[in-house]
């Protein structure tokens, strides 16, 4: 099939996506989705599997015609929509092109976070795992930028910094740096729940790769962590060991 240049402009594709999302909207699904969020969200009511189908179809459609520049432009445009699925779709499409992303794009990503385009855990985790993490896995210098991001007051920036390291933790890579960043993210008081849970999740994955190292870390520094972080970190430990770590990590 041949395409006229005008048929694959960012504006045309964006409008096409929005039209498809509106057509598939379902009120009951939208109401059901709200229970996963503490804050109010706007959504069409589209299941994740259906959203992925739309993203893949659009990705295949524009792939022969676009560079990463147009993909980033489309994503940023969709992130400015109020509906959850529009923003998610933008991230899923960008993830299909993540091999073309580099650490040079992290500055743009930080601007999206500062502008509030990603403002709930679901968007943040999709962004972290499918967009930022692949860049970090390929270009380790990106981790140094994430270290700097931790100084931001924005809780969503902090969560990105931690969740983006999940895949590294699973591989047993950059372990010392991961533990350092967990401590830094936990240094503020009180620690936001989204950040605390991300820290615990990251520790749990690091522990799967090297449980002894996680146990040593908790013995030395566990008292500095929020309780929810400790609970997440030791979730897969035997009951007796969970009790031990919950006891020794209590703040005096």
mmCIF file of C-alpha atoms in Angstrom:
data_model
loop_
_atom_site.group_PDB
_atom_site.id
_atom_site.type_symbol
_atom_site.label_atom_id
_atom_site.label_comp_id
_atom_site.label_asym_id
_atom_site.label_seq_id
_atom_site.Cartn_x
_atom_site.Cartn_y
_atom_site.Cartn_z
ATOM 1 C CA UNK A 1 0.000 0.000 0.000
ATOM 2 C CA UNK A 2 1.345 3.412 -0.913
ATOM 3 C CA UNK A 3 0.915 6.453 1.309
ATOM 4 C CA UNK A 4 0.728 10.112 0.477
ATOM 5 C CA UNK A 5 3.073 12.132 2.672
ATOM 6 C CA UNK A 6 0.112 14.077 4.045
ATOM 7 C CA UNK A 7 -1.544 10.889 5.310
ATOM 8 C CA UNK A 8 1.199 10.158 7.841
ATOM 9 C CA UNK A 9 1.831 13.564 9.361
ATOM 10 C CA UNK A 10 1.948 13.696 13.143
ATOM 11 C CA UNK A 11 -1.323 15.623 13.275
ATOM 12 C CA UNK A 12 -3.139 13.143 11.047
ATOM 13 C CA UNK A 13 -1.883 10.123 13.002
ATOM 14 C CA UNK A 14 -2.657 11.748 16.348
ATOM 15 C CA UNK A 15 -6.231 12.474 15.258
ATOM 16 C CA UNK A 16 -6.574 8.957 13.929
ATOM 17 C CA UNK A 17 -5.522 7.509 17.282
ATOM 18 C CA UNK A 18 -7.917 9.710 19.237
ATOM 19 C CA UNK A 19 -10.776 8.729 16.913
ATOM 20 C CA UNK A 20 -10.022 5.020 17.413
ATOM 21 C CA UNK A 21 -9.862 5.435 21.182
ATOM 22 C CA UNK A 22 -13.177 7.255 21.293
ATOM 23 C CA UNK A 23 -14.793 4.600 19.119
ATOM 24 C CA UNK A 24 -13.659 1.827 21.490
ATOM 25 C CA UNK A 25 -14.611 3.648 24.692
ATOM 26 C CA UNK A 26 -16.586 1.700 27.273
ATOM 27 C CA UNK A 27 -18.120 3.315 30.349
ATOM 28 C CA UNK A 28 -18.073 0.210 32.547
ATOM 29 C CA UNK A 29 -14.417 -0.467 31.797
ATOM 30 C CA UNK A 30 -13.629 3.170 32.591
ATOM 31 C CA UNK A 31 -15.404 2.959 35.943
ATOM 32 C CA UNK A 32 -13.618 -0.290 36.746
ATOM 33 C CA UNK A 33 -10.205 1.223 35.962
ATOM 34 C CA UNK A 34 -10.664 3.943 38.570
ATOM 35 C CA UNK A 35 -10.351 1.485 41.460
ATOM 36 C CA UNK A 36 -6.633 1.045 40.719
ATOM 37 C CA UNK A 37 -5.918 4.730 41.337
ATOM 38 C CA UNK A 38 -6.170 6.895 44.423
ATOM 39 C CA UNK A 39 -6.491 10.030 42.329
ATOM 40 C CA UNK A 40 -9.253 10.737 39.832
ATOM 41 C CA UNK A 41 -8.320 9.759 36.284
ATOM 42 C CA UNK A 42 -9.946 10.482 32.938
ATOM 43 C CA UNK A 43 -10.176 7.459 30.696
ATOM 44 C CA UNK A 44 -12.063 6.085 27.734
ATOM 45 C CA UNK A 45 -12.342 2.609 29.199
ATOM 46 C CA UNK A 46 -10.145 0.522 26.908
ATOM 47 C CA UNK A 47 -8.472 -2.729 27.934
ATOM 48 C CA UNK A 48 -4.686 -2.915 27.907
ATOM 49 C CA UNK A 49 -4.604 -5.631 25.251
ATOM 50 C CA UNK A 50 -6.759 -3.564 22.895
ATOM 51 C CA UNK A 51 -4.590 -0.504 23.510
ATOM 52 C CA UNK A 52 -1.495 -2.492 22.578
ATOM 53 C CA UNK A 53 -3.153 -3.584 19.322
ATOM 54 C CA UNK A 54 -3.797 0.050 18.401
ATOM 55 C CA UNK A 55 -0.232 1.056 19.272
ATOM 56 C CA UNK A 56 1.312 -1.751 17.225
ATOM 57 C CA UNK A 57 -0.890 -1.046 14.229
ATOM 58 C CA UNK A 58 0.004 2.650 14.262
ATOM 59 C CA UNK A 59 3.668 1.847 14.833
ATOM 60 C CA UNK A 60 3.762 -0.424 11.797
ATOM 61 C CA UNK A 61 1.931 2.192 9.759
ATOM 62 C CA UNK A 62 4.381 5.016 10.422
ATOM 63 C CA UNK A 63 7.600 3.016 10.684
ATOM 64 C CA UNK A 64 8.532 3.245 6.976
ATOM 65 C CA UNK A 65 7.945 6.996 6.923
ATOM 66 C CA UNK A 66 9.076 8.416 10.258
ATOM 67 C CA UNK A 67 12.300 9.018 12.117
ATOM 68 C CA UNK A 68 12.419 9.055 15.917
ATOM 69 C CA UNK A 69 11.821 12.811 15.718
ATOM 70 C CA UNK A 70 8.253 12.349 14.506
ATOM 71 C CA UNK A 71 7.637 9.541 17.001
ATOM 72 C CA UNK A 72 8.727 11.763 19.882
ATOM 73 C CA UNK A 73 6.525 14.558 18.563
ATOM 74 C CA UNK A 74 3.529 12.233 18.393
ATOM 75 C CA UNK A 75 4.181 10.932 21.902
ATOM 76 C CA UNK A 76 4.487 14.418 23.355
ATOM 77 C CA UNK A 77 1.249 15.409 21.637
ATOM 78 C CA UNK A 78 -0.613 12.407 23.066
ATOM 79 C CA UNK A 79 0.836 12.953 26.540
ATOM 80 C CA UNK A 80 -0.957 16.292 26.612
ATOM 81 C CA UNK A 81 -4.348 14.589 26.278
ATOM 82 C CA UNK A 82 -6.303 14.196 29.515
ATOM 83 C CA UNK A 83 -7.394 10.600 28.919
ATOM 84 C CA UNK A 84 -5.206 7.857 30.347
ATOM 85 C CA UNK A 85 -5.359 5.688 27.229
ATOM 86 C CA UNK A 86 -4.230 8.455 24.886
ATOM 87 C CA UNK A 87 -1.147 9.068 26.982
ATOM 88 C CA UNK A 88 -0.498 5.349 27.411
ATOM 89 C CA UNK A 89 -0.809 4.811 23.673
ATOM 90 C CA UNK A 90 1.801 7.495 23.049
ATOM 91 C CA UNK A 91 4.226 5.720 25.376
ATOM 92 C CA UNK A 92 3.517 2.300 23.851
ATOM 93 C CA UNK A 93 4.181 3.611 20.356
ATOM 94 C CA UNK A 94 7.408 5.244 21.516
ATOM 95 C CA UNK A 95 8.445 1.952 23.128
ATOM 96 C CA UNK A 96 8.203 0.253 19.723
ATOM 97 C CA UNK A 97 10.958 2.614 18.554
ATOM 98 C CA UNK A 98 13.077 2.518 21.722
ATOM 99 C CA UNK A 99 16.138 1.186 19.898
ATOM 100 C CA UNK A 100 16.438 4.598 18.263
ATOM 101 C CA UNK A 101 16.457 6.422 21.603
ATOM 102 C CA UNK A 102 19.683 7.521 23.309
ATOM 103 C CA UNK A 103 20.672 9.261 26.530
ATOM 104 C CA UNK A 104 20.422 12.514 24.570
ATOM 105 C CA UNK A 105 16.643 12.060 24.730
ATOM 106 C CA UNK A 106 16.569 11.895 28.531
ATOM 107 C CA UNK A 107 16.496 15.676 28.788
ATOM 108 C CA UNK A 108 13.251 15.748 26.817
ATOM 109 C CA UNK A 109 11.843 12.997 29.024
ATOM 110 C CA UNK A 110 12.654 14.995 32.143
ATOM 111 C CA UNK A 111 10.814 17.984 30.687
ATOM 112 C CA UNK A 112 7.723 15.789 30.195
ATOM 113 C CA UNK A 113 7.858 14.803 33.847
ATOM 114 C CA UNK A 114 8.317 18.370 35.027
ATOM 115 C CA UNK A 115 5.325 19.465 32.951
ATOM 116 C CA UNK A 116 3.141 16.826 34.591
ATOM 117 C CA UNK A 117 2.447 14.800 31.465
ATOM 118 C CA UNK A 118 3.019 11.568 33.434
ATOM 119 C CA UNK A 119 1.262 11.902 36.743
ATOM 120 C CA UNK A 120 0.185 8.485 37.981
ATOM 121 C CA UNK A 121 1.902 5.186 38.736
ATOM 122 C CA UNK A 122 0.622 3.379 35.626
ATOM 123 C CA UNK A 123 1.965 5.950 33.176
ATOM 124 C CA UNK A 124 5.221 6.231 35.111
ATOM 125 C CA UNK A 125 5.832 2.485 35.169
ATOM 126 C CA UNK A 126 5.064 2.032 31.467
ATOM 127 C CA UNK A 127 7.399 4.925 30.694
ATOM 128 C CA UNK A 128 10.141 3.626 32.990
ATOM 129 C CA UNK A 129 10.107 -0.023 31.931
ATOM 130 C CA UNK A 130 9.380 0.315 28.220
ATOM 131 C CA UNK A 131 11.061 3.601 27.286
ATOM 132 C CA UNK A 132 13.750 4.668 29.770
ATOM 133 C CA UNK A 133 15.005 1.243 30.869
ATOM 134 C CA UNK A 134 16.021 0.035 27.360
ATOM 135 C CA UNK A 135 18.101 3.190 26.948
ATOM 136 C CA UNK A 136 19.813 2.617 30.299
ATOM 137 C CA UNK A 137 20.539 -1.008 29.456
ATOM 138 C CA UNK A 138 22.292 0.052 26.242
ATOM 139 C CA UNK A 139 24.003 3.192 27.484
ATOM 140 C CA UNK A 140 25.113 2.973 31.106
ATOM 141 C CA UNK A 141 25.995 6.684 31.251
ATOM 142 C CA UNK A 142 22.274 7.308 31.414
ATOM 143 C CA UNK A 143 22.288 6.025 34.993
ATOM 144 C CA UNK A 144 24.393 9.019 36.011
ATOM 145 C CA UNK A 145 21.630 11.257 34.741
ATOM 146 C CA UNK A 146 19.071 9.321 36.772
ATOM 147 C CA UNK A 147 21.243 9.884 39.846
ATOM 148 C CA UNK A 148 20.954 13.614 39.259
ATOM 149 C CA UNK A 149 17.207 13.340 38.726
ATOM 150 C CA UNK A 150 16.817 11.991 42.266
ATOM 151 C CA UNK A 151 17.507 15.487 43.556
ATOM 152 C CA UNK A 152 14.214 16.622 41.999
ATOM 153 C CA UNK A 153 11.311 17.181 44.401
ATOM 154 C CA UNK A 154 8.883 15.658 41.885
ATOM 155 C CA UNK A 155 7.774 12.254 43.199
ATOM 156 C CA UNK A 156 7.152 10.949 39.698
ATOM 157 C CA UNK A 157 10.700 11.798 38.666
ATOM 158 C CA UNK A 158 11.962 9.881 41.699
ATOM 159 C CA UNK A 159 9.812 6.860 40.855
ATOM 160 C CA UNK A 160 11.126 6.857 37.279
ATOM 161 C CA UNK A 161 14.688 6.832 38.636
ATOM 162 C CA UNK A 162 13.982 3.667 40.615
ATOM 163 C CA UNK A 163 11.642 1.721 38.344
ATOM 164 C CA UNK A 164 13.923 2.308 35.339
ATOM 165 C CA UNK A 165 16.595 0.263 37.152
ATOM 166 C CA UNK A 166 14.408 -2.827 37.651
ATOM 167 C CA UNK A 167 15.818 -4.687 34.641
ATOM 168 C CA UNK A 168 19.393 -3.927 35.709
ATOM 169 C CA UNK A 169 18.588 -5.263 39.168
ATOM 170 C CA UNK A 170 17.186 -8.478 37.696
ATOM 171 C CA UNK A 171 20.456 -8.972 35.811
ATOM 172 C CA UNK A 172 22.543 -8.329 38.917
ATOM 173 C CA UNK A 173 24.133 -5.278 37.295
ATOM 174 C CA UNK A 174 25.074 -1.914 38.866
ATOM 175 C CA UNK A 175 24.110 -3.355 42.259
ATOM 176 C CA UNK A 176 26.050 -0.944 44.465
ATOM 177 C CA UNK A 177 24.697 2.016 42.569
ATOM 178 C CA UNK A 178 21.165 0.658 42.883
ATOM 179 C CA UNK A 179 21.484 0.403 46.664
ATOM 180 C CA UNK A 180 22.961 3.894 46.800
ATOM 181 C CA UNK A 181 20.035 5.313 44.833
ATOM 182 C CA UNK A 182 17.515 3.543 47.058
ATOM 183 C CA UNK A 183 19.055 5.204 50.094
ATOM 184 C CA UNK A 184 19.098 8.580 48.409
ATOM 185 C CA UNK A 185 15.457 8.260 47.353
ATOM 186 C CA UNK A 186 14.590 7.346 50.944
ATOM 187 C CA UNK A 187 16.470 10.219 52.555
ATOM 188 C CA UNK A 188 13.578 12.692 52.507
ATOM 189 C CA UNK A 189 10.988 12.542 55.266
ATOM 190 C CA UNK A 190 8.311 11.536 54.893
ATOM 191 C CA UNK A 191 8.941 9.443 51.793
ATOM 192 C CA UNK A 192 6.019 9.456 49.373
ATOM 193 C CA UNK A 193 4.281 6.088 49.159
ATOM 194 C CA UNK A 194 4.848 5.766 45.390
ATOM 195 C CA UNK A 195 8.576 6.295 45.898
ATOM 196 C CA UNK A 196 8.756 3.979 48.916
ATOM 197 C CA UNK A 197 7.011 1.148 47.051
ATOM 198 C CA UNK A 198 9.278 1.618 44.029
ATOM 199 C CA UNK A 199 12.324 1.404 46.305
ATOM 200 C CA UNK A 200 11.049 -1.831 47.826
ATOM 201 C CA UNK A 201 10.248 -3.282 44.408
ATOM 202 C CA UNK A 202 13.751 -2.457 43.188
ATOM 203 C CA UNK A 203 15.330 -4.021 46.282
ATOM 204 C CA UNK A 204 13.247 -7.173 45.874
ATOM 205 C CA UNK A 205 14.464 -7.613 42.290
ATOM 206 C CA UNK A 206 18.066 -6.974 43.330
ATOM 207 C CA UNK A 207 17.617 -9.603 46.028
ATOM 208 C CA UNK A 208 16.542 -12.194 43.500
ATOM 209 C CA UNK A 209 19.913 -11.797 41.822
ATOM 210 C CA UNK A 210 21.890 -11.774 45.098
ATOM 211 C CA UNK A 211 19.881 -12.372 48.261
ATOM 212 C CA UNK A 212 22.949 -12.325 50.518
ATOM 213 C CA UNK A 213 23.822 -8.818 49.377
ATOM 214 C CA UNK A 214 20.246 -7.638 49.960
ATOM 215 C CA UNK A 215 20.256 -9.120 53.463
ATOM 216 C CA UNK A 216 23.541 -7.399 54.262
ATOM 217 C CA UNK A 217 22.153 -4.107 52.964
ATOM 218 C CA UNK A 218 19.014 -4.423 55.093
ATOM 219 C CA UNK A 219 21.018 -5.284 58.200
ATOM 220 C CA UNK A 220 23.169 -2.190 57.762
ATOM 221 C CA UNK A 221 20.689 0.298 56.313
ATOM 222 C CA UNK A 222 17.191 -1.121 56.659
ATOM 223 C CA UNK A 223 16.359 1.187 59.558
ATOM 224 C CA UNK A 224 16.759 4.127 57.178
ATOM 225 C CA UNK A 225 14.029 2.850 54.850
ATOM 226 C CA UNK A 226 10.243 3.312 55.016
ATOM 227 C CA UNK A 227 8.502 0.245 56.396
ATOM 228 C CA UNK A 228 6.669 -0.348 53.133
ATOM 229 C CA UNK A 229 10.028 -0.494 51.310
ATOM 230 C CA UNK A 230 11.282 -3.152 53.706
ATOM 231 C CA UNK A 231 8.073 -5.160 53.381
ATOM 232 C CA UNK A 232 8.269 -5.111 49.594
ATOM 233 C CA UNK A 233 11.971 -6.033 49.662
ATOM 234 C CA UNK A 234 11.495 -9.121 51.845
ATOM 235 C CA UNK A 235 8.201 -10.238 50.344
ATOM 236 C CA UNK A 236 9.624 -13.520 49.064
ATOM 237 C CA UNK A 237 11.652 -14.347 52.175
ATOM 238 C CA UNK A 238 10.552 -17.235 54.448
ATOM 239 C CA UNK A 239 8.246 -16.147 57.271
ATOM 240 C CA UNK A 240 10.890 -16.423 59.993
ATOM 241 C CA UNK A 241 13.359 -14.370 57.992
ATOM 242 C CA UNK A 242 10.727 -11.739 57.214
ATOM 243 C CA UNK A 243 10.071 -11.363 60.938
ATOM 244 C CA UNK A 244 13.787 -11.019 61.633
ATOM 245 C CA UNK A 245 14.246 -8.208 59.129
ATOM 246 C CA UNK A 246 11.073 -6.419 60.186
ATOM 247 C CA UNK A 247 12.361 -6.475 63.766
ATOM 248 C CA UNK A 248 15.903 -5.278 63.116
ATOM 249 C CA UNK A 249 14.846 -2.526 60.721
ATOM 250 C CA UNK A 250 12.490 -0.811 63.154
ATOM 251 C CA UNK A 251 13.388 2.793 63.782
ATOM 252 C CA UNK A 252 14.486 3.393 67.363
#
